[in-house]
XYZ file of N, CA, C and O in Angstrom:
540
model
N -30.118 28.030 133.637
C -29.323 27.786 132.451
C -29.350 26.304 132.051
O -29.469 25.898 130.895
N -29.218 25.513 133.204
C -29.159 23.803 133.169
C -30.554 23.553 132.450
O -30.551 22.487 131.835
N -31.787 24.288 132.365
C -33.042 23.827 131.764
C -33.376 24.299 130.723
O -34.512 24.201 130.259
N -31.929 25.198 129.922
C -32.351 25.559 128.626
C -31.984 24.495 127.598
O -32.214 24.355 126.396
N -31.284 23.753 128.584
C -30.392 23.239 127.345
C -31.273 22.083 126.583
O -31.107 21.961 125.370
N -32.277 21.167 127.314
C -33.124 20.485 126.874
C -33.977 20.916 125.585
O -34.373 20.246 124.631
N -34.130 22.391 125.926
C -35.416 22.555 124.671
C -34.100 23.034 124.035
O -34.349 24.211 123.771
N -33.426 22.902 123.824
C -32.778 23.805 123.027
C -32.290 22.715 121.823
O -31.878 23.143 120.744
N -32.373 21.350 122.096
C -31.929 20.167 121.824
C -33.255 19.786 120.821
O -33.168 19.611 119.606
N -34.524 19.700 121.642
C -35.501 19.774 121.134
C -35.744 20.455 120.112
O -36.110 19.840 119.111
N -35.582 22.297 120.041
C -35.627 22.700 118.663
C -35.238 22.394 117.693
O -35.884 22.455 116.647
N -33.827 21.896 117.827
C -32.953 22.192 116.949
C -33.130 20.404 116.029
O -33.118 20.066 114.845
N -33.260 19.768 117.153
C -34.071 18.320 116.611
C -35.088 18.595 115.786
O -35.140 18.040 114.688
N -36.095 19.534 116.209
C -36.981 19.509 115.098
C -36.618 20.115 113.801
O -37.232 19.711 112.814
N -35.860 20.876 113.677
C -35.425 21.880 112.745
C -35.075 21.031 111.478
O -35.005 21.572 110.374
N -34.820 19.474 111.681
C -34.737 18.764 110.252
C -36.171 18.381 109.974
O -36.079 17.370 109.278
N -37.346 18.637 110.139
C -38.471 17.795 110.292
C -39.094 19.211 108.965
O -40.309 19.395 109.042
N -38.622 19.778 108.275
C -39.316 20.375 107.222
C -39.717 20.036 106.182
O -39.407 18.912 105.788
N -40.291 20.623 105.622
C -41.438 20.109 104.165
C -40.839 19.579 103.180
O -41.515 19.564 102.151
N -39.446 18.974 103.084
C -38.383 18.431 102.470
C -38.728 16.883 102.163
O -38.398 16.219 103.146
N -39.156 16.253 101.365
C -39.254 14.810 101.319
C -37.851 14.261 101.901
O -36.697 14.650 101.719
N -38.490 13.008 102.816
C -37.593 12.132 103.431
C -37.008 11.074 102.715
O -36.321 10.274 103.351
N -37.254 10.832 100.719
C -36.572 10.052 100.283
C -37.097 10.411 98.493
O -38.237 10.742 98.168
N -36.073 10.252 97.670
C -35.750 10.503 96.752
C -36.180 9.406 95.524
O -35.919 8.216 95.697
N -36.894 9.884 94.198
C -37.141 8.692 93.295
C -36.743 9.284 91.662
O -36.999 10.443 91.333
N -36.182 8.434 90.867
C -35.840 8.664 89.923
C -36.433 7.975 89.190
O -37.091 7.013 89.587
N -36.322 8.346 87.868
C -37.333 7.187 86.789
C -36.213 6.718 86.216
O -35.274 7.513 86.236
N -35.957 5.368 85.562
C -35.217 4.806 84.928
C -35.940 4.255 83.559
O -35.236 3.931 82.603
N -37.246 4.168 83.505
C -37.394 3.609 82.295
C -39.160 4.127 81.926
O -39.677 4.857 82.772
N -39.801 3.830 80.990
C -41.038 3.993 81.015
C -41.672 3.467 80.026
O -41.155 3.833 78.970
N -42.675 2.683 79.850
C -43.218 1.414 78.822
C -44.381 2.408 78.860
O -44.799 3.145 79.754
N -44.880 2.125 77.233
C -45.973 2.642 77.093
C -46.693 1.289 76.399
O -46.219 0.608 75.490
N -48.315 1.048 77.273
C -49.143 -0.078 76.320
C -49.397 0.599 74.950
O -49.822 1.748 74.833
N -49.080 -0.272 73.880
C -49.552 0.202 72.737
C -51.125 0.320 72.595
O -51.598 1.019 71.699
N -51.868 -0.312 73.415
C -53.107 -0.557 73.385
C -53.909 0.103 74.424
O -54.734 -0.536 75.077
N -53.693 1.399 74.609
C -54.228 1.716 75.505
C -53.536 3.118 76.245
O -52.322 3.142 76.042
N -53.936 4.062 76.899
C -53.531 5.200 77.408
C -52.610 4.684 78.771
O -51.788 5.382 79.365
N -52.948 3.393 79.064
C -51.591 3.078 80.466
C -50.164 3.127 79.774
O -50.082 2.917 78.564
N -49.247 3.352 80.396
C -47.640 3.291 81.055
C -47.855 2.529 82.368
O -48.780 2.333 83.156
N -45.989 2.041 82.172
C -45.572 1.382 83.441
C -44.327 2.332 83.491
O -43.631 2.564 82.502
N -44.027 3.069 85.235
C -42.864 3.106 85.088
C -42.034 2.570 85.702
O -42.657 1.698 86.308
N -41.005 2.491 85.972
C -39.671 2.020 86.247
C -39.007 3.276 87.291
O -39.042 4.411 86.815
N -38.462 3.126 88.559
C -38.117 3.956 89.017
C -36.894 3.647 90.591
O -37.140 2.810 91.461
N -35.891 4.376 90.584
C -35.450 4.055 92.292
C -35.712 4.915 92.932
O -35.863 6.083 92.576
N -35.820 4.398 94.139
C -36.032 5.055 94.743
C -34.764 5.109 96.517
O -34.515 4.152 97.249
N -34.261 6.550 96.659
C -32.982 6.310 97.854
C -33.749 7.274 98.717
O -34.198 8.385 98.435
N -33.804 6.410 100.122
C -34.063 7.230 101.239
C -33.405 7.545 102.133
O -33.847 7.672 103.275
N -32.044 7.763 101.752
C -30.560 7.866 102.556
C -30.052 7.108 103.004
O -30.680 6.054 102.908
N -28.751 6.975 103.736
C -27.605 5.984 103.778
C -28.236 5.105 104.445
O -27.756 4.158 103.823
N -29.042 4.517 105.336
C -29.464 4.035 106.269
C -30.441 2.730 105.821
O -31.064 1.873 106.448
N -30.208 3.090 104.207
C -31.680 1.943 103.649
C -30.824 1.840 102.094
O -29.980 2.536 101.530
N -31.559 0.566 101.776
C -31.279 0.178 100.658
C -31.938 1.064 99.380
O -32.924 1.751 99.645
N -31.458 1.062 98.113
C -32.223 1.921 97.010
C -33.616 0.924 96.978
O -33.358 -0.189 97.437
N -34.846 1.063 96.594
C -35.401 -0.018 96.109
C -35.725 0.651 94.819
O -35.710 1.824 94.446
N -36.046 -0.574 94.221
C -36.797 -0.512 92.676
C -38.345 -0.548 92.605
O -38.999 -1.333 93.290
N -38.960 0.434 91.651
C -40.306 0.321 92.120
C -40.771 0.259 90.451
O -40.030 0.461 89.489
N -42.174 -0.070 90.433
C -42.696 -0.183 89.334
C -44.101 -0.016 89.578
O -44.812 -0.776 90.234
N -44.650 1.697 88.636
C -46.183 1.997 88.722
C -46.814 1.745 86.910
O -46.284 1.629 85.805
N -48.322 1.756 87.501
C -48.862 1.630 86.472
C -49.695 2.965 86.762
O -49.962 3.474 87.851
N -50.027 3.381 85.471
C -50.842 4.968 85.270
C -51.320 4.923 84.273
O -50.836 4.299 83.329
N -52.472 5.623 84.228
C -52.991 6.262 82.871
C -52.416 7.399 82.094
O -51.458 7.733 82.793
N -52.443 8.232 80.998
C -51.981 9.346 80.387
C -53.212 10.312 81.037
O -53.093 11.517 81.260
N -54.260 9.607 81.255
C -55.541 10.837 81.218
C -55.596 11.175 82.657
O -56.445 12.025 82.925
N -54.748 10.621 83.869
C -54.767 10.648 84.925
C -53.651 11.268 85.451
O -52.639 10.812 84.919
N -53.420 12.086 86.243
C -52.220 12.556 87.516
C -51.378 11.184 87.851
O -51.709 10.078 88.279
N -49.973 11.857 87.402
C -49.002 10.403 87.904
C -49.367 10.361 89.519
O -49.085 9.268 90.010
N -49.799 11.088 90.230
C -49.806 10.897 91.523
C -50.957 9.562 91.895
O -51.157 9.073 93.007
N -51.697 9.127 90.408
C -52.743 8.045 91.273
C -51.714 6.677 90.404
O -52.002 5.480 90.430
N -51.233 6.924 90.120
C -49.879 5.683 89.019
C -50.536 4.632 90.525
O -50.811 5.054 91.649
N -50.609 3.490 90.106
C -50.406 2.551 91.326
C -49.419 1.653 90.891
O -48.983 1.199 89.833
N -49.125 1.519 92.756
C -47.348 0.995 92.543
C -47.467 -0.226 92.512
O -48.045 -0.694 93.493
N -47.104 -1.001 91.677
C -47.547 -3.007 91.318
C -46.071 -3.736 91.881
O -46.119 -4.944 92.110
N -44.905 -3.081 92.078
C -43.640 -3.883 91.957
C -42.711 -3.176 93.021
O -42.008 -2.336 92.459
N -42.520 -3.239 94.174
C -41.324 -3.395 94.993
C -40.253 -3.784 95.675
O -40.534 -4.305 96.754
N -39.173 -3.715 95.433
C -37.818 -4.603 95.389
C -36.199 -3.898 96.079
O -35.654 -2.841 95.762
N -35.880 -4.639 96.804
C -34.479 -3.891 96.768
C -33.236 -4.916 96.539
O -33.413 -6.032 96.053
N -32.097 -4.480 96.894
C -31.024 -5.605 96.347
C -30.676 -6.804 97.478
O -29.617 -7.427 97.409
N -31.769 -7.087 98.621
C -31.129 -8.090 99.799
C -30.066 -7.517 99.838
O -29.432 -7.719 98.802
N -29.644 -6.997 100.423
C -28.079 -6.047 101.475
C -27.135 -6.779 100.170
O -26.092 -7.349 100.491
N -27.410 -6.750 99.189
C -26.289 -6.217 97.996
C -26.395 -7.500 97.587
O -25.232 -7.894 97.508
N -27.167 -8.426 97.265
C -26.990 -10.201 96.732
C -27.286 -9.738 95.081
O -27.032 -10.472 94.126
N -27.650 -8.891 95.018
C -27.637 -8.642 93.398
C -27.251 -7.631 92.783
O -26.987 -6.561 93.331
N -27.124 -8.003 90.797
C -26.185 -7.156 90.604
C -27.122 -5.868 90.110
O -28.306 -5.776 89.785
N -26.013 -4.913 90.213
C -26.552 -3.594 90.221
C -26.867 -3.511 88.950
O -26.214 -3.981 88.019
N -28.288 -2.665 88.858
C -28.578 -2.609 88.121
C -28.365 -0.257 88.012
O -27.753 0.524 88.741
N -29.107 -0.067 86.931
C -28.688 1.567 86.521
C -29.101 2.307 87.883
O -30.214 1.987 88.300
N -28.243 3.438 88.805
C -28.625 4.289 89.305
C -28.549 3.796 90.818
O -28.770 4.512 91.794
N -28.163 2.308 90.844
C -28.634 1.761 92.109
C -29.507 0.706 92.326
O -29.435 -0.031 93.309
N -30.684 0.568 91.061
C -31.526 0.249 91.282
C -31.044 -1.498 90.768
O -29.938 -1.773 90.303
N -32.365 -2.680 91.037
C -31.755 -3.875 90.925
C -32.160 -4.009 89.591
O -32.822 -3.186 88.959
N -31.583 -5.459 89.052
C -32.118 -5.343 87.461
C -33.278 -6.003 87.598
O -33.501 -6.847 88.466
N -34.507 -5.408 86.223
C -35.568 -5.551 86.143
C -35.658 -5.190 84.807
O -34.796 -4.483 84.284
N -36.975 -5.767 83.987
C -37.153 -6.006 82.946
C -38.418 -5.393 82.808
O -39.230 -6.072 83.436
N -39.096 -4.166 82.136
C -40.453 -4.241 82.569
C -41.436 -4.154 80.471
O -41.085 -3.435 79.536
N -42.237 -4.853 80.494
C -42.407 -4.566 78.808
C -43.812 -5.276 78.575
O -44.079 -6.370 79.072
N -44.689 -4.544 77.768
C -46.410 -4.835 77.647
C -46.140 -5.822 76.443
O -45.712 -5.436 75.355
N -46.407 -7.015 76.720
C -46.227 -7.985 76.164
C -47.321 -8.278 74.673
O -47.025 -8.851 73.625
N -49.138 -7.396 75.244
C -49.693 -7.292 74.426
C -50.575 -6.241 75.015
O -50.008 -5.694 75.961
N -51.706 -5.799 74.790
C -52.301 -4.788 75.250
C -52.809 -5.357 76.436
O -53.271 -6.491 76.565
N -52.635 -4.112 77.645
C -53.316 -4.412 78.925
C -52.679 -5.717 79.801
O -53.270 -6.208 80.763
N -51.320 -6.207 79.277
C -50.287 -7.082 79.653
C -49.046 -6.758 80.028
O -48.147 -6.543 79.216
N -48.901 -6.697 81.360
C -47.581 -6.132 81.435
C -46.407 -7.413 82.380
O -46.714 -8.043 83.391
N -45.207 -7.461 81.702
C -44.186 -8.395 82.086
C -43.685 -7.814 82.796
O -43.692 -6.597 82.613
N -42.967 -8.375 84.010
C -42.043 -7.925 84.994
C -40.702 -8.919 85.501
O -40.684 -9.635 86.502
N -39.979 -8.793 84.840
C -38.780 -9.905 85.312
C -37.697 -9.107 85.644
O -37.063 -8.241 85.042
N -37.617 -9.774 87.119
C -36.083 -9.316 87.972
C -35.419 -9.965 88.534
O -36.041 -11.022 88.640
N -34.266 -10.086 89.127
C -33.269 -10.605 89.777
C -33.907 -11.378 90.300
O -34.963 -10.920 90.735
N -33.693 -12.686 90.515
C -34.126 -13.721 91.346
C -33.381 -13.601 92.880
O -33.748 -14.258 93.854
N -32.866 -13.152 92.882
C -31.745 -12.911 94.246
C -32.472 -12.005 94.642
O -32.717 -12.345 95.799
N -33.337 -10.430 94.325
C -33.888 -9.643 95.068
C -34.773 -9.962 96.180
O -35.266 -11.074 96.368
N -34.991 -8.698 97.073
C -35.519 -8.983 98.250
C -37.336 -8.460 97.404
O -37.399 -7.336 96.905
N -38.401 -9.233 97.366
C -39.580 -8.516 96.948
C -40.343 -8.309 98.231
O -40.381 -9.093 99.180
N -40.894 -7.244 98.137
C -41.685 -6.286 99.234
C -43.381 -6.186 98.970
O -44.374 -6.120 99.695
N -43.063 -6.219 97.248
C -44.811 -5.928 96.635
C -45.019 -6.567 95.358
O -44.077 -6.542 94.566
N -46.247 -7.214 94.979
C -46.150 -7.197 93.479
C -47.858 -7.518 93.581
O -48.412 -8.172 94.465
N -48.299 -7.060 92.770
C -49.691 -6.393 92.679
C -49.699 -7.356 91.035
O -48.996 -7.211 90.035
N -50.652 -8.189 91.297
C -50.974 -8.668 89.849
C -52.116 -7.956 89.030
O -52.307 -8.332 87.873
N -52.831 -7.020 89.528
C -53.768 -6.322 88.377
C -53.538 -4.837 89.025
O -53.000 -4.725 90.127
N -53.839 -4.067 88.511
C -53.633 -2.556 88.527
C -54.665 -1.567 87.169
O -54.862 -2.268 86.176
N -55.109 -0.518 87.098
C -55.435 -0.163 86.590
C -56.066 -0.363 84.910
O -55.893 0.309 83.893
N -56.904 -1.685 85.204
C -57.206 -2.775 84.239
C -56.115 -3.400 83.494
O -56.191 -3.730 82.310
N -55.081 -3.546 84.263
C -53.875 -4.459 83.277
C -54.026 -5.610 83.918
O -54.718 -5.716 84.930
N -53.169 -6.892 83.194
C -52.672 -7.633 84.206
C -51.296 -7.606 84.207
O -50.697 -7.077 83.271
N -50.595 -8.210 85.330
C -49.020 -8.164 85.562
C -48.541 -9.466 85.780
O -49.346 -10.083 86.478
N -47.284 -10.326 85.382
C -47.016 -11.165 85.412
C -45.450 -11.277 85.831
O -44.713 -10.879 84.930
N -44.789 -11.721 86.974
C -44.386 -11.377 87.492
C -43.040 -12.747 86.923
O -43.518 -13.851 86.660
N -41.218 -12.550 86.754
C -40.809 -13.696 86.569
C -39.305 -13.502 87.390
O -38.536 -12.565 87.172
N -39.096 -14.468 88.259
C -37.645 -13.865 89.321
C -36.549 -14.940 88.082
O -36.776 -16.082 87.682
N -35.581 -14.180 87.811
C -34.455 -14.632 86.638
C -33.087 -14.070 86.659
O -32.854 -13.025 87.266
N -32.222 -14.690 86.054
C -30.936 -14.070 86.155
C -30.691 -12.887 85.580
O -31.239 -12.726 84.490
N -30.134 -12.149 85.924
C -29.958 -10.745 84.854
C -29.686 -10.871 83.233
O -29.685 -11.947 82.635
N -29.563 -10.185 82.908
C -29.274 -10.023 81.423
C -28.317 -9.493 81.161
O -28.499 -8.284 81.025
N -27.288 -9.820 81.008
C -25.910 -9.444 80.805
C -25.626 -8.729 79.316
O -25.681 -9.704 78.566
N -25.433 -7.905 78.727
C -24.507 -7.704 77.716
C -23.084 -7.596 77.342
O -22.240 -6.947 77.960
N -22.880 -8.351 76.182
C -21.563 -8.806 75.987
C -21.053 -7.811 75.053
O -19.895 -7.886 74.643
């Protein structure tokens, strides 16, 4: 009886390990180049209590599967030094400045993880700034 109890611990451990994604992403925004079939999107992403939301930012084609979007921008809030931005996510600015140009300005206080200056023939230009408040 004393040696069931091990696997029994074991199963039941595995029993969270199903085909369930281990973390969650939302879109918050989505830029389209006027010049061209790319988008950027805007997105958080929460992988449960244990981690911060981060903010992510892909670039994609229209003629392509969002699944090849490549991700140019990753960010979270440094254990809360900035202000919240929609959903969780930190504030960020994302906007094609001209064709095949894409701007990226966020919290200067964020923690950055990634930022990819070319992606899917764009370029990206990256600017750490105070939020943008509306009055």
């Amino acid at each position: 009886m004393k040696m069931a109890r091990p696997w029994c611990f074991a199963i039941l451990s595995l029993a969270g390990c199903g085909a369930e994604p281990l973390c969650s992403s939302d879109v918050t925004h989505v830029a389209r180049d006027i010049g061209s079939d790319r988008y950027a999107v805007t997105a958080t992403r929460n992988c449960g209590a244990t981690t911060d939301y981060a903010t992510i930012v892909r670039i994609g084609r229209a003629s392509e599967p969002q699944s090849a979007a490549s991700e140019v921008f990753v960010a979270d809030s440094n254990h809360g030094a900035t202000a919240e931005g929609s959903g969780g996510a930190i504030w960020v600015k994302v906007v094609w400045t001209a064709p095949g140009q894409l701007s990226v300005a966020y919290d200067s206080r964020a923690r950055v993880f990634k930022h990819v200056f070319d992606a899917k023939g764009a370029s990206v230009r990256y600017k750490a700034s105070d939020p943008y408040l509306r009055l």
